[in-house]
Amino acid sequence: MRDDDTIDDQYAHEGPTGRSDDTPSSVQVGVLPGTEAAPSLRTRLGALVNPLTRRPSRVALASGVVCCLGVAAFAGVQALPADRLDPVAAQPALTERAQEGAASRGQARTPVTAPPTPAATPTASPSPTATKKAKPKPKPKPKRIAPVAGLDQAQMDNAKAIVKAGRKMGVPRQALIIAVATAMQESNLYNYASGVLPESQNYPHQAIGWDHDSVGLFQQRPSSGWGEVRDLMDPEYATQAFLSALLEIPGWQNLALTDAAQAVQVSAFPWAYAQHEWRATEVVEAILA
């Protein structure tokens, strides 16, 4: 074994941190973290420096190499960006950037609002009364008067038709009573058709009689000049024909009911009309009430 080998082994156990000629701190700072350049450099320098402690010829060479390597390392350190050199030194810059980003996200932002949509102009809807035609008011149904004086509804309706026709003519109340009493005697207040005149049966009727050609409520005969069959079957026309004849009798108002009726009808039973006077009066009063 050589003397210099003993010296090499002695210094090799001390390691780089136990020597006064360790790599300066500036070189250590220049070592990039995570790369293998720094450990390789230390190993090579340690191998060169240890023998140089006893060989002057190698000291000069080692010093030159160290200087060159130091200059190169320093130049590499200066060329690298500040945030790549040292994570600790770059931490303030990274923190500042993070704070700037956080500040920009945390700033209150003015919401962008869309321009207001113009309100639609309401169109005037046509009124229901303008679009729909006014429906004609239904005609009021004729008031139906309950039967009185022992009459049925058909008889009462015929008595009402007589009173209505007489009021159109403007005759007094006494003339209405005479007309109703006469119809009670002649047709029992039913609208008769005639079996002798088949034509009469073509019009509304409630019974059929066989007294010659007599028809209607007052049993008026077409052959006697009272009118056409179709007219005499109409209660209104038949009533007006009777009352017109009554008004032509002088002083009819002062005659007894049966005499006034007989003057118009010229019946074979002139006294028969008197029996219906009180009932005819009750019926007329009920209709006029």
XYZ file of N, CA, C and O in Angstrom, residues 101-245:
580
model
N -54.644 36.587 -8.996
C -55.734 35.825 -9.591
C -56.933 35.759 -8.669
O -58.077 35.892 -9.088
N -56.680 35.548 -7.374
C -57.794 35.485 -6.427
C -58.501 36.816 -6.333
O -59.713 36.898 -6.228
N -57.704 37.900 -6.376
C -58.331 39.226 -6.277
C -59.208 39.495 -7.479
O -60.291 40.066 -7.366
N -58.714 39.076 -8.673
C -59.513 39.338 -9.860
C -60.792 38.511 -9.847
O -61.829 38.941 -10.331
N -60.749 37.272 -9.301
C -61.972 36.476 -9.232
C -62.901 36.979 -8.151
O -64.110 36.797 -8.231
N -62.302 37.574 -7.104
C -63.143 38.026 -6.000
C -63.731 39.400 -6.196
O -64.512 39.853 -5.385
N -63.291 40.089 -7.241
C -63.822 41.430 -7.460
C -65.293 41.365 -7.844
O -65.736 40.455 -8.519
N -66.011 42.363 -7.354
C -67.437 42.440 -7.697
C -67.577 42.802 -9.156
O -66.961 43.751 -9.630
N -68.347 42.039 -9.861
C -68.532 42.262 -11.278
C -69.914 42.846 -11.533
O -70.890 42.420 -10.933
N -69.915 43.794 -12.409
C -71.195 44.396 -12.765
C -71.943 43.455 -13.684
O -71.452 43.111 -14.750
N -73.093 42.984 -13.258
C -73.818 42.042 -14.119
C -74.237 42.688 -15.414
O -74.637 43.844 -15.452
N -74.075 41.922 -16.467
C -74.463 42.408 -17.793
C -75.938 42.092 -17.995
O -76.336 40.925 -17.984
N -76.691 43.099 -18.089
C -78.138 42.907 -18.253
C -78.525 43.151 -19.695
O -78.010 44.065 -20.349
N -79.403 42.315 -20.165
C -79.879 42.469 -21.538
C -80.788 43.675 -21.633
O -81.450 44.044 -20.662
N -80.786 44.346 -22.760
C -81.684 45.506 -22.898
C -83.118 45.077 -22.712
O -83.514 43.982 -23.101
N -83.899 45.898 -22.033
C -85.292 45.508 -21.770
C -86.054 45.271 -23.063
O -85.911 46.001 -24.033
N -86.824 44.195 -23.038
C -87.654 43.874 -24.198
C -88.846 44.799 -24.247
O -89.550 44.951 -23.248
N -89.050 45.477 -25.347
C -90.194 46.399 -25.387
C -91.492 45.651 -25.190
O -91.707 44.587 -25.744
N -92.320 46.207 -24.322
C -93.606 45.569 -24.034
C -94.483 45.578 -25.265
O -94.522 46.552 -26.019
N -95.122 44.464 -25.471
C -96.019 44.358 -26.625
C -97.217 45.273 -26.442
O -97.790 45.353 -25.357
N -97.513 45.989 -27.473
C -98.649 46.896 -27.406
C -99.934 46.089 -27.408
O -100.180 45.315 -28.321
N -100.720 46.225 -26.320
C -101.953 45.423 -26.278
C -102.917 45.860 -27.359
O -103.127 47.045 -27.584
N -103.418 44.875 -28.035
C -104.403 45.162 -29.068
C -105.791 45.113 -28.473
O -106.104 44.230 -27.672
N -106.539 46.067 -28.815
C -107.886 46.158 -28.271
C -108.727 45.020 -28.814
O -108.853 44.851 -30.015
N -109.186 44.195 -27.902
C -110.034 43.083 -28.315
C -111.443 43.582 -28.527
O -111.940 44.410 -27.763
N -112.044 43.112 -29.575
C -113.412 43.581 -29.833
C -114.336 43.155 -28.717
O -114.207 42.080 -28.158
N -115.178 44.053 -28.366
C -116.124 43.757 -27.303
C -117.085 42.676 -27.754
O -117.397 42.566 -28.933
N -117.497 41.833 -26.810
C -118.435 40.762 -27.187
C -119.699 41.292 -27.831
O -120.252 40.675 -28.722
N -120.127 42.477 -27.398
C -121.358 43.020 -27.968
C -121.161 43.462 -29.409
O -122.115 43.504 -30.184
N -119.860 43.795 -29.761
C -119.611 44.252 -31.126
C -119.527 43.082 -32.099
O -119.889 43.208 -33.263
N -118.991 41.956 -31.608
C -118.820 40.812 -32.502
C -120.076 39.954 -32.581
O -120.346 39.348 -33.600
N -120.775 39.884 -31.504
C -121.964 39.060 -31.489
C -123.194 39.926 -31.719
O -123.344 40.985 -31.124
N -124.010 39.453 -32.589
C -125.249 40.156 -32.827
C -126.170 39.974 -31.636
O -126.248 38.903 -31.051
N -126.795 41.067 -31.311
C -127.714 41.017 -30.188
C -128.879 40.092 -30.525
O -129.523 40.235 -31.557
N -129.051 39.123 -29.667
C -130.140 38.193 -29.900
C -131.474 38.889 -29.629
O -131.607 39.619 -28.640
N -132.406 38.672 -30.494
C -133.715 39.271 -30.243
C -134.330 38.698 -28.983
O -134.222 37.507 -28.700
N -134.900 39.580 -28.226
C -135.528 39.126 -26.998
C -136.717 38.227 -27.337
O -137.522 38.549 -28.201
N -136.771 37.107 -26.675
C -137.907 36.217 -26.948
C -139.212 36.872 -26.531
O -139.286 37.597 -25.537
N -140.197 36.600 -27.327
C -141.505 37.160 -27.009
C -142.034 36.519 -25.742
O -141.920 35.310 -25.541
N -142.547 37.345 -24.868
C -143.085 36.769 -23.628
C -144.259 35.848 -23.921
O -145.101 36.123 -24.778
N -144.231 34.735 -23.260
C -145.326 33.791 -23.445
C -146.611 34.373 -22.869
O -146.587 35.043 -21.828
N -147.679 34.141 -23.561
C -148.940 34.684 -23.046
C -149.282 34.090 -21.687
O -149.059 32.906 -21.434
N -149.735 34.971 -20.868
C -150.097 34.544 -19.522
C -151.281 33.589 -19.590
O -152.295 33.879 -20.219
N -151.111 32.480 -18.967
C -152.190 31.490 -18.975
C -153.016 31.665 -17.703
O -152.486 31.562 -16.589
N -154.276 31.914 -17.924
C -155.154 32.176 -16.798
C -155.832 30.879 -16.380
O -156.322 30.114 -17.215
N -155.809 30.648 -15.106
C -156.434 29.422 -14.590
C -157.943 29.459 -14.840
O -158.587 30.499 -14.746
N -158.485 28.343 -15.188
C -159.929 28.287 -15.469
C -160.769 28.648 -14.232
O -160.393 28.352 -13.097
N -161.868 29.278 -14.475
C -162.846 29.609 -13.426
C -164.237 29.232 -13.935
O -164.412 28.887 -15.102
N -165.189 29.307 -13.071
C -166.609 29.072 -13.399
C -166.837 27.700 -14.013
O -167.684 27.522 -14.887
N -166.066 26.705 -13.606
C -166.258 25.339 -14.055
C -165.727 25.048 -15.450
O -166.032 23.989 -16.012
N -164.920 25.946 -16.009
C -164.385 25.722 -17.363
C -163.108 24.891 -17.292
O -162.386 24.875 -16.284
N -162.760 24.231 -18.388
C -161.444 23.604 -18.493
C -160.489 24.591 -19.153
O -160.862 25.717 -19.516
N -159.249 24.176 -19.328
C -158.245 25.116 -19.825
C -158.517 25.518 -21.265
O -158.333 26.690 -21.638
N -158.960 24.615 -22.097
C -159.257 24.959 -23.493
C -160.384 25.974 -23.569
O -160.315 26.942 -24.347
N -161.405 25.794 -22.751
C -162.507 26.751 -22.740
C -162.041 28.113 -22.232
O -162.433 29.151 -22.776
N -161.175 28.088 -21.221
C -160.683 29.348 -20.661
C -159.820 30.075 -21.671
O -159.885 31.312 -21.782
N -159.020 29.340 -22.417
C -158.179 29.975 -23.431
C -159.027 30.602 -24.535
O -158.694 31.694 -25.023
N -160.105 29.962 -24.918
C -160.998 30.525 -25.941
C -161.710 31.770 -25.420
O -161.881 32.751 -26.160
N -162.101 31.768 -24.160
C -162.732 32.954 -23.562
C -161.739 34.117 -23.541
O -162.101 35.278 -23.805
N -160.472 33.801 -23.261
C -159.434 34.844 -23.263
C -159.253 35.420 -24.658
O -159.054 36.642 -24.817
N -159.303 34.571 -25.693
C -159.187 35.050 -27.068
C -160.331 36.003 -27.416
O -160.130 37.005 -28.126
N -161.538 35.716 -26.916
C -162.686 36.600 -27.170
C -162.462 37.951 -26.514
O -162.670 39.015 -27.126
N -162.019 37.953 -25.248
C -161.786 39.209 -24.526
C -160.675 40.005 -25.200
O -160.763 41.241 -25.339
N -159.632 39.331 -25.637
C -158.508 40.014 -26.289
C -158.957 40.679 -27.584
O -158.595 41.837 -27.861
N -159.726 39.987 -28.385
C -160.219 40.562 -29.649
C -161.136 41.752 -29.380
O -161.077 42.761 -30.096
N -161.984 41.637 -28.355
C -162.890 42.758 -28.026
C -162.125 43.973 -27.535
O -162.479 45.124 -27.852
N -161.042 43.777 -26.809
C -160.268 44.921 -26.325
C -159.547 45.616 -27.471
O -159.316 46.824 -27.417
N -159.164 44.864 -28.487
C -158.571 45.502 -29.661
C -159.578 46.454 -30.330
O -159.178 47.480 -30.886
N -160.838 46.080 -30.281
C -161.872 46.928 -30.874
C -162.269 48.086 -29.965
O -162.905 49.043 -30.421
N -161.896 47.966 -28.699
C -162.206 49.036 -27.752
C -163.632 49.023 -27.239
O -164.146 50.065 -26.823
N -164.261 47.858 -27.237
C -165.654 47.771 -26.776
C -165.689 47.784 -25.250
O -164.707 47.418 -24.588
N -166.811 48.191 -24.660
C -166.923 48.203 -23.203
C -166.999 46.794 -22.619
O -167.196 45.804 -23.326
N -166.867 46.751 -21.307
C -166.840 45.472 -20.591
C -168.141 44.705 -20.802
O -168.120 43.475 -20.922
N -169.294 45.395 -20.849
C -170.573 44.712 -21.023
C -170.635 43.972 -22.352
O -171.172 42.866 -22.420
N -170.067 44.509 -23.377
C -170.056 43.829 -24.680
C -169.225 42.554 -24.604
O -169.557 41.539 -25.244
N -168.138 42.552 -23.811
C -167.309 41.355 -23.643
C -168.087 40.255 -22.927
O -167.986 39.072 -23.302
N -168.862 40.633 -21.923
C -169.631 39.630 -21.183
C -170.695 39.011 -22.095
O -170.921 37.796 -22.077
N -171.353 39.847 -22.909
C -172.365 39.331 -23.833
C -171.725 38.370 -24.829
O -172.293 37.305 -25.140
N -170.558 38.679 -25.341
C -169.887 37.813 -26.324
C -169.517 36.484 -25.702
O -169.709 35.421 -26.317
N -168.978 36.475 -24.458
C -168.575 35.222 -23.805
C -169.820 34.381 -23.502
O -169.817 33.151 -23.719
N -170.889 35.001 -23.045
C -172.121 34.248 -22.743
C -172.701 33.636 -24.011
O -173.204 32.490 -23.989
N -172.653 34.342 -25.106
C -173.175 33.811 -26.368
C -172.368 32.604 -26.824
O -172.937 31.590 -27.277
N -171.031 32.645 -26.703
C -170.185 31.511 -27.095
C -170.424 30.321 -26.192
O -170.360 29.161 -26.651
N -170.736 30.558 -24.906
C -171.035 29.448 -24.005
C -172.277 28.693 -24.474
O -172.339 27.461 -24.401
N -173.252 29.459 -24.955
C -174.487 28.834 -25.400
C -174.328 28.166 -26.764
O -174.831 27.063 -26.959
N -173.630 28.784 -27.697
C -173.538 28.279 -29.059
C -172.581 27.092 -29.201
O -172.895 26.133 -29.907
N -171.409 27.143 -28.547
C -170.378 26.104 -28.776
C -169.781 25.547 -27.484
O -168.844 24.727 -27.559
N -170.322 26.010 -26.331
C -169.752 25.612 -25.026
C -168.271 26.008 -24.944
O -167.457 25.339 -24.302
N -167.924 27.095 -25.643
C -166.562 27.666 -25.682
C -165.530 26.704 -26.277
O -164.365 26.718 -25.899
N -165.903 25.897 -27.267
C -164.982 25.079 -28.043
C -165.069 25.540 -29.497
O -166.135 25.902 -29.976
N -163.949 25.469 -30.176
C -163.900 25.891 -31.582
C -164.324 24.709 -32.453
O -163.556 23.766 -32.643
N -165.534 24.812 -33.014
C -166.116 23.701 -33.771
C -165.810 23.793 -35.261
O -165.869 24.854 -35.856
N -165.533 22.634 -35.811
C -165.554 22.480 -37.263
C -166.898 21.846 -37.627
O -167.635 21.398 -36.748
N -167.203 21.784 -38.902
C -168.504 21.254 -39.334
C -168.310 19.981 -40.132
O -167.442 19.912 -41.010
N -169.179 18.999 -39.795
C -169.128 17.776 -40.565
C -169.715 17.951 -41.942
O -169.429 17.153 -42.850
N -170.484 19.009 -42.114
C -171.091 19.297 -43.416
C -170.089 19.982 -44.329
O -170.143 19.826 -45.558
N -169.179 20.743 -43.716
C -168.150 21.470 -44.478
C -166.777 20.833 -44.197
O -166.084 21.210 -43.245
N -166.351 19.869 -44.974
C -165.045 19.227 -44.741
C -163.894 20.228 -44.737
O -162.868 19.998 -44.068
N -164.056 21.321 -45.464
C -162.977 22.321 -45.483
C -162.667 22.850 -44.092
O -161.495 23.142 -43.774
N -163.688 22.982 -43.255
C -163.486 23.549 -41.913
C -162.569 22.687 -41.058
O -161.925 23.182 -40.123
N -162.507 21.406 -41.401
C -161.677 20.503 -40.616
C -160.182 20.632 -40.956
O -159.341 20.006 -40.299
N -159.869 21.440 -41.967
C -158.455 21.697 -42.313
C -157.823 22.739 -41.397
O -156.623 22.975 -41.478
N -158.594 23.367 -40.514
C -158.106 24.416 -39.627
C -158.175 23.923 -38.184
O -158.906 22.971 -37.874
N -157.390 24.554 -37.312
C -157.404 24.106 -35.911
C -158.829 24.103 -35.354
O -159.561 25.086 -35.475
N -159.190 23.020 -34.721
C -160.524 22.906 -34.130
C -160.466 21.939 -32.955
O -159.486 21.178 -32.803
N -161.505 21.966 -32.149
C -161.553 21.148 -30.940
C -162.764 20.205 -30.916
O -162.871 19.372 -30.014
N -163.624 20.377 -31.877
C -164.807 19.491 -31.953
C -165.415 19.609 -33.349
O -165.045 20.502 -34.122
N -166.313 18.702 -33.643
C -167.002 18.707 -34.943
C -168.534 18.675 -34.693
O -169.014 17.848 -33.914
N -169.229 19.657 -35.285
C -170.692 19.709 -35.149
C -171.386 19.435 -36.481
O -170.737 19.428 -37.535
N -172.752 19.243 -36.365
C -173.517 18.898 -37.558
C -174.733 19.821 -37.731
O -175.683 19.458 -38.443
N -174.677 20.991 -37.153
C -175.790 21.937 -37.281
C -175.623 22.740 -38.581
O -175.081 23.843 -38.561
N -176.135 22.137 -39.645
C -176.035 22.759 -40.959
C -174.572 23.079 -41.273
O -173.705 22.212 -41.106
N -174.259 24.319 -41.642
C -172.874 24.716 -41.968
C -172.301 25.652 -40.898
O -171.389 26.423 -41.163
N -172.830 25.554 -39.684
C -172.356 26.422 -38.593
C -170.955 25.990 -38.167
O -170.672 24.791 -37.978
N -170.036 26.967 -37.974
C -168.642 26.687 -37.569
C -168.189 27.708 -36.533
O -168.766 28.792 -36.378
N -167.107 27.376 -35.835
C -166.437 28.298 -34.933
C -167.095 28.434 -33.583
O -168.020 27.714 -33.214
N -166.590 29.396 -32.792
C -167.062 29.619 -31.420
C -168.503 30.117 -31.393
O -169.255 29.796 -30.445
N -168.889 30.881 -32.385
C -170.231 31.484 -32.389
C -171.170 30.760 -33.351
O -172.298 31.201 -33.563
N -170.760 29.633 -33.931
C -171.560 28.824 -34.860
C -172.167 29.702 -35.962
O -173.370 29.651 -36.257
N -171.278 30.462 -36.548
C -171.700 31.361 -37.633
C -171.678 30.586 -38.963
O -170.769 29.788 -39.195
N -172.646 30.885 -39.809
C -172.799 30.129 -41.051
C -172.253 30.923 -42.236
O -172.667 32.064 -42.468
N -171.348 30.336 -42.998
C -170.859 31.013 -44.202
C -171.989 31.298 -45.186
O -171.945 32.323 -45.883
N -172.953 30.393 -45.212
C -174.063 30.599 -46.156
C -174.941 31.780 -45.793
O -175.686 32.302 -46.634
N -174.858 32.264 -44.563
C -175.646 33.416 -44.129
C -174.880 34.722 -44.279
O -175.346 35.780 -43.834
N -173.698 34.672 -44.817
C -172.941 35.886 -45.069
C -172.001 36.315 -43.954
O -171.507 37.454 -43.933
N -171.647 35.413 -43.042
C -170.743 35.792 -41.949
C -169.272 35.807 -42.400
O -168.463 36.442 -41.752
N -168.962 35.163 -43.443
C -167.586 35.176 -43.909
C -167.156 33.854 -44.480
O -167.913 32.896 -44.568
N -165.916 33.772 -44.872
C -165.342 32.545 -45.410
C -165.105 31.535 -44.280
O -164.954 31.885 -43.106
N -165.062 30.278 -44.651
C -164.859 29.216 -43.656
C -163.539 29.414 -42.905
O -163.464 29.297 -41.671
N -162.500 29.686 -43.657
C -161.185 29.851 -43.011
C -161.181 31.010 -42.022
O -160.472 30.976 -41.011
N -161.992 32.061 -42.294
C -162.037 33.204 -41.386
C -162.863 32.894 -40.148
O -162.478 33.252 -39.028
N -163.953 32.203 -40.326
C -164.835 31.910 -39.206
C -164.238 30.883 -38.249
O -164.654 30.788 -37.086
N -163.260 30.133 -38.711
C -162.565 29.185 -37.831
C -161.510 29.867 -36.973
O -160.962 29.247 -36.055
N -161.267 31.151 -37.241
C -160.313 31.926 -36.445
C -161.074 32.616 -35.310
O -161.945 33.445 -35.566
N -160.752 32.326 -34.016
C -161.497 32.912 -32.904
C -161.504 34.443 -32.925
O -162.521 35.063 -32.570
N -160.395 35.053 -33.314
C -160.349 36.516 -33.303
C -161.310 37.090 -34.350
O -162.078 38.037 -34.049
N -161.261 36.548 -35.553
C -162.136 37.048 -36.607
C -163.614 36.821 -36.236
O -164.462 37.703 -36.424
N -163.932 35.635 -35.737
C -165.321 35.324 -35.380
C -165.821 36.274 -34.295
O -166.981 36.741 -34.339
N -164.997 36.609 -33.307
C -165.399 37.520 -32.229
C -165.666 38.916 -32.776
O -166.660 39.576 -32.401
N -164.756 39.420 -33.611
C -164.938 40.759 -34.163
C -166.205 40.837 -35.041
O -166.894 41.862 -35.052
N -166.505 39.729 -35.737
C -167.736 39.713 -36.542
C -168.961 39.810 -35.644
O -169.930 40.530 -35.955
N -168.967 39.094 -34.510
C -170.092 39.150 -33.580
C -170.236 40.546 -32.968
O -171.348 41.109 -32.909
N -169.137 41.104 -32.449
C -169.208 42.397 -31.778
C -169.582 43.515 -32.756
O -170.269 44.482 -32.377
N -169.110 43.412 -33.986
C -169.486 44.434 -34.978
C -171.008 44.441 -35.186
O -171.643 45.508 -35.295
N -171.611 43.247 -35.220
C -173.078 43.169 -35.370
C -173.779 43.695 -34.124
O -174.840 44.347 -34.212
